[in-house]
C-alpha positions as a printed NumPy array, in Angstrom:
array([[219.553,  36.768, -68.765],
       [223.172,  38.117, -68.824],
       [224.614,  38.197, -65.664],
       [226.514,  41.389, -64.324],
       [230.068,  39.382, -63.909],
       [229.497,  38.507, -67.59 ],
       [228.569,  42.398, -68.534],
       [231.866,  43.569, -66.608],
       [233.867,  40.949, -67.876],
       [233.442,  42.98 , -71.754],
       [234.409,  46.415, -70.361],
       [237.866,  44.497, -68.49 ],
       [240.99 ,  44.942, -70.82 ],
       [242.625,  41.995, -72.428],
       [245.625,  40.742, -70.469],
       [248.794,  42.381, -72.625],
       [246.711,  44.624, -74.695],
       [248.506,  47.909, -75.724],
       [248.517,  50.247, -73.289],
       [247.205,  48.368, -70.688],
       [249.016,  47.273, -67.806],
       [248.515,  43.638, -67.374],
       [248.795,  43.561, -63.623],
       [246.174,  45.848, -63.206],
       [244.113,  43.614, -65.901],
       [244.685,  40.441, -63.967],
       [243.437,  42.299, -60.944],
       [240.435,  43.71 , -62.389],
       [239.507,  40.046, -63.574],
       [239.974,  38.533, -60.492],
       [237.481,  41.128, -58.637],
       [235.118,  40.194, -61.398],
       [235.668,  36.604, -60.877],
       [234.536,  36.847, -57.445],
       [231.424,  38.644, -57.438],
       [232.579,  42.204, -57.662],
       [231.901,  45.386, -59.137],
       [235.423,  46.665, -59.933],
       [233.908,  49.84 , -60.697],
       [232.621,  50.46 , -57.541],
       [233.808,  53.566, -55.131],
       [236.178,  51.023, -52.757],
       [237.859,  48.861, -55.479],
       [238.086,  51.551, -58.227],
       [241.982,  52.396, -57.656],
       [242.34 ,  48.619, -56.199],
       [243.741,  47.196, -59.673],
       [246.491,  50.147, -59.661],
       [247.597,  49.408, -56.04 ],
       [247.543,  45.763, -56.75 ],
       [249.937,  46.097, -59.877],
       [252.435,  48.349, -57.492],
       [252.74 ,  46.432, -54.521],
       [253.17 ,  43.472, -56.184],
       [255.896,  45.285, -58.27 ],
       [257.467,  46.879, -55.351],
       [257.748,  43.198, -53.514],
       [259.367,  41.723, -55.753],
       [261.608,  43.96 , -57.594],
       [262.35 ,  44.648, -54.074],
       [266.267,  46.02 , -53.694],
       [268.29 ,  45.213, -50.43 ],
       [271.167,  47.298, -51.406],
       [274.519,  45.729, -50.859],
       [274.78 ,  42.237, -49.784],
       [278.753,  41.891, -49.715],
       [280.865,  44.231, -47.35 ],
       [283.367,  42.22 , -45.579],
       [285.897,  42.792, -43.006],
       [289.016,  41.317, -42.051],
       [288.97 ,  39.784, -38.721],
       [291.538,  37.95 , -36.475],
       [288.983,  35.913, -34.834],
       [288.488,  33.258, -36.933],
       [286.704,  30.38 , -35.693],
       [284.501,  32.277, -32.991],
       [281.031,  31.573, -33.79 ],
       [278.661,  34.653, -34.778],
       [274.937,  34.029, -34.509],
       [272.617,  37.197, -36.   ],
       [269.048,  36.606, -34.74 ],
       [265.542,  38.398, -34.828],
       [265.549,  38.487, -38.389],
       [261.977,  38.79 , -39.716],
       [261.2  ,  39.214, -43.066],
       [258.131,  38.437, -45.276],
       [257.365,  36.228, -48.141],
       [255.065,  34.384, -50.086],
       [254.518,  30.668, -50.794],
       [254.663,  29.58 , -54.27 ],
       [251.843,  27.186, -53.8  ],
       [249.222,  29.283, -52.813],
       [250.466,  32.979, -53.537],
       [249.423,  34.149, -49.382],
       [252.388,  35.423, -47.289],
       [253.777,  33.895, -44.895],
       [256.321,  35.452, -42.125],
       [259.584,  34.297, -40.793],
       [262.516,  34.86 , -38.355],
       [265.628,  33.738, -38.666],
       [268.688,  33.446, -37.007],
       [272.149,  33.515, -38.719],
       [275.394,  31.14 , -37.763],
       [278.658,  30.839, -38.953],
       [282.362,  30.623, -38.041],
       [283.862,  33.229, -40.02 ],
       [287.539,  32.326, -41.215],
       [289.43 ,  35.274, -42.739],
       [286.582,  37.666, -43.408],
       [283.782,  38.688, -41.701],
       [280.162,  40.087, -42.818],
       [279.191,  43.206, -42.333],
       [276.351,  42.742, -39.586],
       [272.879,  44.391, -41.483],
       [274.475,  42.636, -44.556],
       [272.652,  39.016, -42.657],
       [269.26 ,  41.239, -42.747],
       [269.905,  42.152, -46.286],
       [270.421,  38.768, -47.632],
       [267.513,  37.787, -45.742],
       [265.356,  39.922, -48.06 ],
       [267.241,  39.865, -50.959],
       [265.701,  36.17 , -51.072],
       [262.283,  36.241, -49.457],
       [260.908,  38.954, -51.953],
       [260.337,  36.493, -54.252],
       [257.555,  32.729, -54.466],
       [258.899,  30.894, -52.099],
       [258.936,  28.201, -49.357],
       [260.626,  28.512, -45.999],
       [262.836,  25.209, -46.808],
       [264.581,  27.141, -50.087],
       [264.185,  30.551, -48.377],
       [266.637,  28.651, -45.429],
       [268.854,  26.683, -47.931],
       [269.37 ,  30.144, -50.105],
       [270.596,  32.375, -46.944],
       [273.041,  29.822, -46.129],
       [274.085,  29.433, -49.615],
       [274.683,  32.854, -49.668],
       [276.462,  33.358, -46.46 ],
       [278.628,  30.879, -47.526],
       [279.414,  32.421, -50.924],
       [280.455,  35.71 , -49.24 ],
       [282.162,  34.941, -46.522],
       [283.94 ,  31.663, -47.957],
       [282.668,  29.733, -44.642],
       [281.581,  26.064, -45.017],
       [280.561,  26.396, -41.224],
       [277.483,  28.155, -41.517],
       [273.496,  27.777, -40.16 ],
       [270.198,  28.746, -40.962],
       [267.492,  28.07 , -38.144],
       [263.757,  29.746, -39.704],
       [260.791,  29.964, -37.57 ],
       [257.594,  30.89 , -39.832],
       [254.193,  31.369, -39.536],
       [251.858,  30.737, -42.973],
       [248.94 ,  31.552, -44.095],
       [248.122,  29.207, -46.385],
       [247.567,  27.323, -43.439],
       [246.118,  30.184, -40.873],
       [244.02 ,  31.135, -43.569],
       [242.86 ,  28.371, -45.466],
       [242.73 ,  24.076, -45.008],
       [243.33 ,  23.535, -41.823],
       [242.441,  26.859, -40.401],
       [245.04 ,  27.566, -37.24 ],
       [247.933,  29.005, -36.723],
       [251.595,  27.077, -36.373],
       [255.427,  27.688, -36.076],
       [257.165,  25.837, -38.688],
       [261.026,  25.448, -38.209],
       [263.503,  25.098, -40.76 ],
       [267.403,  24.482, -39.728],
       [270.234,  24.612, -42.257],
       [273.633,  22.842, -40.22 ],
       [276.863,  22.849, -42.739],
       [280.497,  22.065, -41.803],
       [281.512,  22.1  , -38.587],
       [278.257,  23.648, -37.271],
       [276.46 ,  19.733, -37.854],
       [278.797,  19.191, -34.717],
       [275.979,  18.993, -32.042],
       [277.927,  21.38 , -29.63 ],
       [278.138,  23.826, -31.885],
       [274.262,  23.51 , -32.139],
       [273.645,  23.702, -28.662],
       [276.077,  26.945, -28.191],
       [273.977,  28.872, -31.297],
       [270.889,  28.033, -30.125],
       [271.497,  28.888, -26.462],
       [273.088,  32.035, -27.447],
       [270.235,  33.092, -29.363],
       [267.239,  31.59 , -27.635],
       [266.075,  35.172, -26.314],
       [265.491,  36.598, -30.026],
       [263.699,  33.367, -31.467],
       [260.574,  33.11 , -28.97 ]])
């Protein structure tokens, strides 16, 4: 007896055939691969919406990443915080959420403010884990602003672990400390200066 996942599985277009889109193939196949009909009236346009939002993440565009201004008070720390953005871990493909806050001691040039947001999500619409996703922003705030003083602190929630394994919810915390910001006062002053945004 042929079974209907088998029957389905000969009217699904091969991945990269002309004139298919091969998103909405892979889609199709993993409905089938599951148990369902994706034929039916709920899942019909599912393959189509699949294939555009995972275009839309990740050729996400943040726009502009590098305005700078000069500033005459270099040395003053800047922390940015209440930075959410969303992601998705390369291990299992599931999303996982995080806020971050920003640090740095700017020295002749300083960063446009939204610019932190922006580089946030310039590098968390892509597979990732929260360690890179942490080590990229502060590579990145370094690059533009030519600041070896800068920090990273991430606070994310995932669910490959919510949802799967283990089953419960956690914070995990990732904290990026370069330059003079390793300095433990330093620390202390970011984190107590932005301890309202992170809870």
């Amino acid at each position: 007896m042929t079974s209907s996942i088998e029957v389905l599985s000969e009217d699904l277009p091969l991945l990269g055939e002309e004139g298919k889109d091969p998103l909405e193939a892979v889609a199709r196949q993993l409905l089938v691969e599951i148990g369902e009909d994706p034929e039916r009236e709920g899942l019909r346009d599912t393959p189509a919406r699949y294939a555009r939002w995972w275009r839309e993440f990740t050729q996400y565009d943040p726009g502009s990443v590098d305005t700078l201004f000069e500033t005459t008070a270099s040395g003053n720390l800047v922390g940015v915080s209440g930075i959410s953005v969303w992601s998705l871990c390369e291990h299992h493909l599931l999303p996982f959420s995080c806020r971050f806050t920003i640090g740095y001691l700017p020295q002749e040039k300083m960063l446009g403010l939204s610019k932190f947001a922006r580089i946030a999500h310039q590098h968390a619409h892509k597979l990732q884990s929260q360690e890179q996703l942490s080590q990229q922003i502060a590579d990145e705030v370094e690059r533009l602003t030519g600041s070896p003083d800068v920090a990273v602190i991430g606070r994310g929630e995932h669910l490959c672990m919510a949802m799967r394994g283990i089953r419960t919810p956690a914070t995990m915390t990732t904290a990026v400390w370069r330059g003079a910001l390793k300095d433990s006062a330093l620390r202390s002053e970011l984190i107590a200066l932005t301890s309202d945004s992170n809870r």
